[in-house]
Coordinates of C-alpha atoms in Angstrom, one line a residue:
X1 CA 57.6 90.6 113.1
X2 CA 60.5 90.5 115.5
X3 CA 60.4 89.5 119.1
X4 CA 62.9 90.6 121.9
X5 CA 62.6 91.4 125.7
X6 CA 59.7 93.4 126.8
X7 CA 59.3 95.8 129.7
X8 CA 57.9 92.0 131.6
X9 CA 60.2 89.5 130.4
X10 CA 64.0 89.0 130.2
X11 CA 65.1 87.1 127.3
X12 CA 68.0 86.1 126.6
X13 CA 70.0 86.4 123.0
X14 CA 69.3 82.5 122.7
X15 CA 65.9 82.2 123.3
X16 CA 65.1 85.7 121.5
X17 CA 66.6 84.3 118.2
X18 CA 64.7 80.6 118.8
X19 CA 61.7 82.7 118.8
X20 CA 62.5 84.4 115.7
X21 CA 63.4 81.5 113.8
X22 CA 60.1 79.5 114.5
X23 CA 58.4 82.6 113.2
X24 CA 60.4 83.0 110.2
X25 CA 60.1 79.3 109.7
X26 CA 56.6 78.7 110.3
X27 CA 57.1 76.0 112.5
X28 CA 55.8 75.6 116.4
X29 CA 58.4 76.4 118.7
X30 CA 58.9 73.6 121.2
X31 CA 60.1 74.8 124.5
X32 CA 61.7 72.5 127.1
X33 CA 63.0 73.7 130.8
X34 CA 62.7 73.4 134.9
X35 CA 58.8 73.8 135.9
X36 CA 58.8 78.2 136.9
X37 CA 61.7 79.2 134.2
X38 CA 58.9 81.1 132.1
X39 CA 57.8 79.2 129.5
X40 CA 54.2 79.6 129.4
X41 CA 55.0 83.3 130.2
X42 CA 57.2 83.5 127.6
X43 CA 54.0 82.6 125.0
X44 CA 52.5 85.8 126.8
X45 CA 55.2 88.2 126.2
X46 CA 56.0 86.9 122.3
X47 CA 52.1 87.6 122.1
X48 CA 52.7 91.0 124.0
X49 CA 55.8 91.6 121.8
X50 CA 53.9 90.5 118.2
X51 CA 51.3 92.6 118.8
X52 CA 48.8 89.8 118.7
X53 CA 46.0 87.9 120.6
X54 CA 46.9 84.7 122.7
X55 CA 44.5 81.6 123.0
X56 CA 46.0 79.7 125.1
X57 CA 45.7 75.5 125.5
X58 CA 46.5 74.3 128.9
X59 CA 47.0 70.6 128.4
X60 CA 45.5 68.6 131.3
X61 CA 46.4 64.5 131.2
X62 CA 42.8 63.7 130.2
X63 CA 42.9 66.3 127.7
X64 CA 42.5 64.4 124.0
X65 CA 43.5 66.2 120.7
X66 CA 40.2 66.0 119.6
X67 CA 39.1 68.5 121.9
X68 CA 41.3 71.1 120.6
X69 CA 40.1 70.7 117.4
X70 CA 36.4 70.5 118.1
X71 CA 33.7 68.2 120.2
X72 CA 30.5 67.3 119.1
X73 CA 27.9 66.9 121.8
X74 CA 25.9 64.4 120.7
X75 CA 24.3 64.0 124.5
X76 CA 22.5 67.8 123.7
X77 CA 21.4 67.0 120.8
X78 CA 19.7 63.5 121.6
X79 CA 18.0 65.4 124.6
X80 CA 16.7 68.6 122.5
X81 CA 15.2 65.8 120.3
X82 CA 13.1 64.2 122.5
X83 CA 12.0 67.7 123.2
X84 CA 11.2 68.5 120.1
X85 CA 13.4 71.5 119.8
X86 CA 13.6 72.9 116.1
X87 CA 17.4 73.7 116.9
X88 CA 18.0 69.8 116.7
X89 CA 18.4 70.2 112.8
X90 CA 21.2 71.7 112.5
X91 CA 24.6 69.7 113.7
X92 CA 26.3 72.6 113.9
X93 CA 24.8 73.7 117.0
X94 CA 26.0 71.3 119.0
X95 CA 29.5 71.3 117.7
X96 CA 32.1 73.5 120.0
X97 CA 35.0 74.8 118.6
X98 CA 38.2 74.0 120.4
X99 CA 41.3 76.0 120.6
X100 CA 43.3 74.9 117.5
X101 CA 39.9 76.3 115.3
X102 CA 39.3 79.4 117.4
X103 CA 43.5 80.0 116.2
X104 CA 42.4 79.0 112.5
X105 CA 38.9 80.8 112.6
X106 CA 41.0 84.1 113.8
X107 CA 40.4 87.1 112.0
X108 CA 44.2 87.6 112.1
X109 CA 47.2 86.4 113.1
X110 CA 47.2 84.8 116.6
X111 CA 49.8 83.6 118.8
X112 CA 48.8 79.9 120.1
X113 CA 49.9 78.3 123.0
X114 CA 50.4 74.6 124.1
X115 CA 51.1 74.2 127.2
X116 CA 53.0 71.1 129.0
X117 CA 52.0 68.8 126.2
X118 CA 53.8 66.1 127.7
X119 CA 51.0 65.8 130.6
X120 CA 49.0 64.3 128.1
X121 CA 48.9 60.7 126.8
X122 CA 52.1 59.7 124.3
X123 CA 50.0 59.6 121.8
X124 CA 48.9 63.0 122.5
X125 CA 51.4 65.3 120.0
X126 CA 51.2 62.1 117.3
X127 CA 47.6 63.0 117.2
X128 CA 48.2 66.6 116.1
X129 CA 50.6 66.0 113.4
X130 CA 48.6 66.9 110.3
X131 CA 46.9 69.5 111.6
X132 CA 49.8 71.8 112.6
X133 CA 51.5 70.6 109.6
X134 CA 48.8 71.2 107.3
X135 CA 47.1 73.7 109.3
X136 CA 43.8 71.8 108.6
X137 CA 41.2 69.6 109.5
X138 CA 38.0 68.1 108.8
X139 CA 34.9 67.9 110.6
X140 CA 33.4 65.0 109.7
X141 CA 29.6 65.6 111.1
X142 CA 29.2 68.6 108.9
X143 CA 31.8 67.6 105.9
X144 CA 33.8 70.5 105.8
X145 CA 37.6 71.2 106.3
X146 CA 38.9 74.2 108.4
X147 CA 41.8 76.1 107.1
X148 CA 44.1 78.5 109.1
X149 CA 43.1 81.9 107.7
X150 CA 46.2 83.0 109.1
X151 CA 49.0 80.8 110.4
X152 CA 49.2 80.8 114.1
X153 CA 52.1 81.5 116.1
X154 CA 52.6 77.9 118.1
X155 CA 54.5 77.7 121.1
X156 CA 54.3 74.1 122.6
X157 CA 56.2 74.0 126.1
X158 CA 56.9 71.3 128.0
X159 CA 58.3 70.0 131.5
X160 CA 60.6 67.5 130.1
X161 CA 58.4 65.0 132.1
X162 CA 58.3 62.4 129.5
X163 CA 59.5 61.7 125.9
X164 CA 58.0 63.5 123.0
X165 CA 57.8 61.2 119.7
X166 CA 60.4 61.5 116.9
X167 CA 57.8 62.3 114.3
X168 CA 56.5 65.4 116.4
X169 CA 60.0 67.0 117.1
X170 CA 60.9 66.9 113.8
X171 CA 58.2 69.1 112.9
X172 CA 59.0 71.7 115.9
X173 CA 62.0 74.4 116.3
X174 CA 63.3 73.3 119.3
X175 CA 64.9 75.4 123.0
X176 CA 65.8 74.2 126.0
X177 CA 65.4 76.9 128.5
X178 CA 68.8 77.0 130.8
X179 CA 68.1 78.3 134.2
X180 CA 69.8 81.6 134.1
X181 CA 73.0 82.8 135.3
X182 CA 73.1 85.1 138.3
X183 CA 73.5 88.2 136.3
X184 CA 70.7 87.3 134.1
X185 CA 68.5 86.5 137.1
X186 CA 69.7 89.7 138.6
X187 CA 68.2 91.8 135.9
X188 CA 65.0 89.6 135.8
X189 CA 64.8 90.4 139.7
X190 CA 65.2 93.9 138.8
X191 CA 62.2 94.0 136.6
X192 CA 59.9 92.8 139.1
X193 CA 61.4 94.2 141.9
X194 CA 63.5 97.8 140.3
X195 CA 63.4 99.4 144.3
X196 CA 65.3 96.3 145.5
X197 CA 68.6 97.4 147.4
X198 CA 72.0 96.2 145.7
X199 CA 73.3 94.3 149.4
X200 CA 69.7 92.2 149.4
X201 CA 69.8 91.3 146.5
X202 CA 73.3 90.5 146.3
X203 CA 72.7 88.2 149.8
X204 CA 69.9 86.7 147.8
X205 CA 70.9 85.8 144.7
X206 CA 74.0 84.4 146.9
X207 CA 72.3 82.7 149.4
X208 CA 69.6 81.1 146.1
X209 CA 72.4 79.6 144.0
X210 CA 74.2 78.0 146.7
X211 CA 70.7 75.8 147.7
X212 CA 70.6 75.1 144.4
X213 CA 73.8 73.7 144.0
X214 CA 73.1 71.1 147.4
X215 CA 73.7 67.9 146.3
X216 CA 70.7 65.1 146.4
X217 CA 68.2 68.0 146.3
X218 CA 65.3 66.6 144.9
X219 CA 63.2 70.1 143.6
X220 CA 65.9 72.6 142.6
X221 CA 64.3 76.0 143.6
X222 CA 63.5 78.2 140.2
X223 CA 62.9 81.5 139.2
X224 CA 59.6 81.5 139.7
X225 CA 60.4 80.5 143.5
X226 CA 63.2 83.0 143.9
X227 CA 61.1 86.4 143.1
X228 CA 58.1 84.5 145.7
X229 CA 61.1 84.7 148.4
X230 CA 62.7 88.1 147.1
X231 CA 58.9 89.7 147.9
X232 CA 58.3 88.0 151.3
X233 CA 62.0 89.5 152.1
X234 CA 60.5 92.6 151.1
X235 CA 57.2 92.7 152.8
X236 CA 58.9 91.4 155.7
X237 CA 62.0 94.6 156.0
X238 CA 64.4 91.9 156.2
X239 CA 68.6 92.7 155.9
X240 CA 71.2 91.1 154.5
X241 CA 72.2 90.7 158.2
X242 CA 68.6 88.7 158.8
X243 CA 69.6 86.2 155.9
X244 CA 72.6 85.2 157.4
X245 CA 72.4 81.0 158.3
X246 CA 74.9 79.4 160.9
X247 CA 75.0 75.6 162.0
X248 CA 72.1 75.9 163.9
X249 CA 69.9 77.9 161.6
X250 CA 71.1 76.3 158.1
X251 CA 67.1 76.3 156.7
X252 CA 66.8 79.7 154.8
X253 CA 64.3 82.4 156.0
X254 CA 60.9 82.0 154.5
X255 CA 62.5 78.3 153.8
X256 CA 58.3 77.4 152.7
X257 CA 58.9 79.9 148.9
X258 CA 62.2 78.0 148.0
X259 CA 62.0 74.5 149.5
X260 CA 58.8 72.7 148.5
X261 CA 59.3 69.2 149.2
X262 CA 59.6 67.6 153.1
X263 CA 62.6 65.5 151.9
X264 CA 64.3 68.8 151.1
X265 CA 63.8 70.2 154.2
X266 CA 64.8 66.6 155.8
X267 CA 67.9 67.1 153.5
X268 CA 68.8 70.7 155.3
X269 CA 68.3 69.6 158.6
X270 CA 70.5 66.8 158.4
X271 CA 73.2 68.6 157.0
X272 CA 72.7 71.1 159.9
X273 CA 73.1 67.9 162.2
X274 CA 75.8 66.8 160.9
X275 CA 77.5 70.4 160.8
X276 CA 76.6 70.7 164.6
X277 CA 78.4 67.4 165.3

């Protein structure tokens, strides 16, 4: 098995052989970057890619590791026993499989995704050492241990929004997701948008890396952002011409897809001031 770009998703030489290499390895590919660089798409597209089905974990900051191995809800089955229903024997009935045991319990190989890990309590990834090591676990109200039929895929991404432990990364194939360079953006716009005219996008792309590069801009814009603006351009007919910004007019059209925090905009306006002056 061998991933590379699809049809959806422009990867580049790096990322395509980190990809590879976690697969070959058998190891969970840990992938770091800005928030809207593609990471949780990219577990999509490797799925796409593979050939395989995704189960995807969205990690929340109450979510527990527990819960992606399983939950037992004990609450159920105390009520079904005051009503005297016959189901109550069995513990297995009230035990829900999370999304690490739906990966094991696969009929095939799967492609699993964690996603922004590092929302979750520190001791979050510690607590799912063995299992991805081991690819088991046991469930201790019925006595048995799950095994991975078949190996998942694991891609584990995350925001960068807090340190993961030592013990967890050394376990992982790591990337780090560089925002990409304006030709590589180009042909990502080109997939989403393959009508685009060559001036627009040229204007664009311009006109996008140069707010990015504003000092003391607290939310860089990402790509994510960039193809939001590049379709309200679209739907709105708007020229190179129309993107043009002077001294009085330094916030870029559509400023709301780019700029998403009010001290950013504060930032523009004052540098528009201070042009003025």
């Amino acid at each position: 098995m061998k991933f590379a770009s699809t049809d959806r998703y422009i990867a580049t030489e790096e990322l395509t052989m980190a990809v590879n290499a976690a697969v070959t390895l058998e190891r969970p590919l840990l992938v770091k970057g800005e928030p809207g660089t593609g990471k949780t798409e990219l577990a999509r597209q490797v799925a796409a890619s593979l050939g395989l089905p995704l189960i995807e974990w969205h990690v929340k900051s109450t979510t527990r590791a527990q819960q992606g191995l399983y939950e037992y809800d004990a609450v159920s089955r105390l009520r079904d026993s005051q009503l005297g229903e016959e189901r109550v024997h069995e513990v297995r009935n009230y035990i829900r499989k999370g999304k690490l045991w739906q990966a094991f319990d696969a009929p095939g190989k799967v492609v699993l995704l964690i996603d922004e890990v590092d929302k979750a309590d520190i001791e979050f990834p510690n607590d799912l050492l063995q299992e991805l090591d081991r690819m088991e676990f046991h469930v201790y109200e019925t006595g048995e241990t799950v095994r991975a039929r078949h190996r998942p895929v694991v891609i584990i991404t995350s925001n960068n929004e807090k340190d993961l432990p030592d013990a967890f990364l050394r376990r992982c194939f790591f990337h780090f997701i560089r925002f990409p360079d304006p030709e590589t953006l180009q042909a990502i716009v080109r997939v989403h948008f393959p009508a685009i005219k060559d001036e627009l996008l040229a204007a664009a792309l311009t006109q996008f890396f140069e707010i990015r590069e504003v000092p003391g801009l607290k939310k860089k814009p990402s790509t994510s952002e960039v193809l939001d603006w590049l379709k309200l351009l679209l739907a709105e007919d708007l020229t190179p011409e129309d993107l043009r910004r002077d001294a009085k007019s330094i916030l870029p059209r559509l400023h709301g897809a780019l700029l998403k925090t009010e001290q950013d905009i504060h930032l523009f306006e004052r540098l528009a001031f201070a042009a003025r002056r």
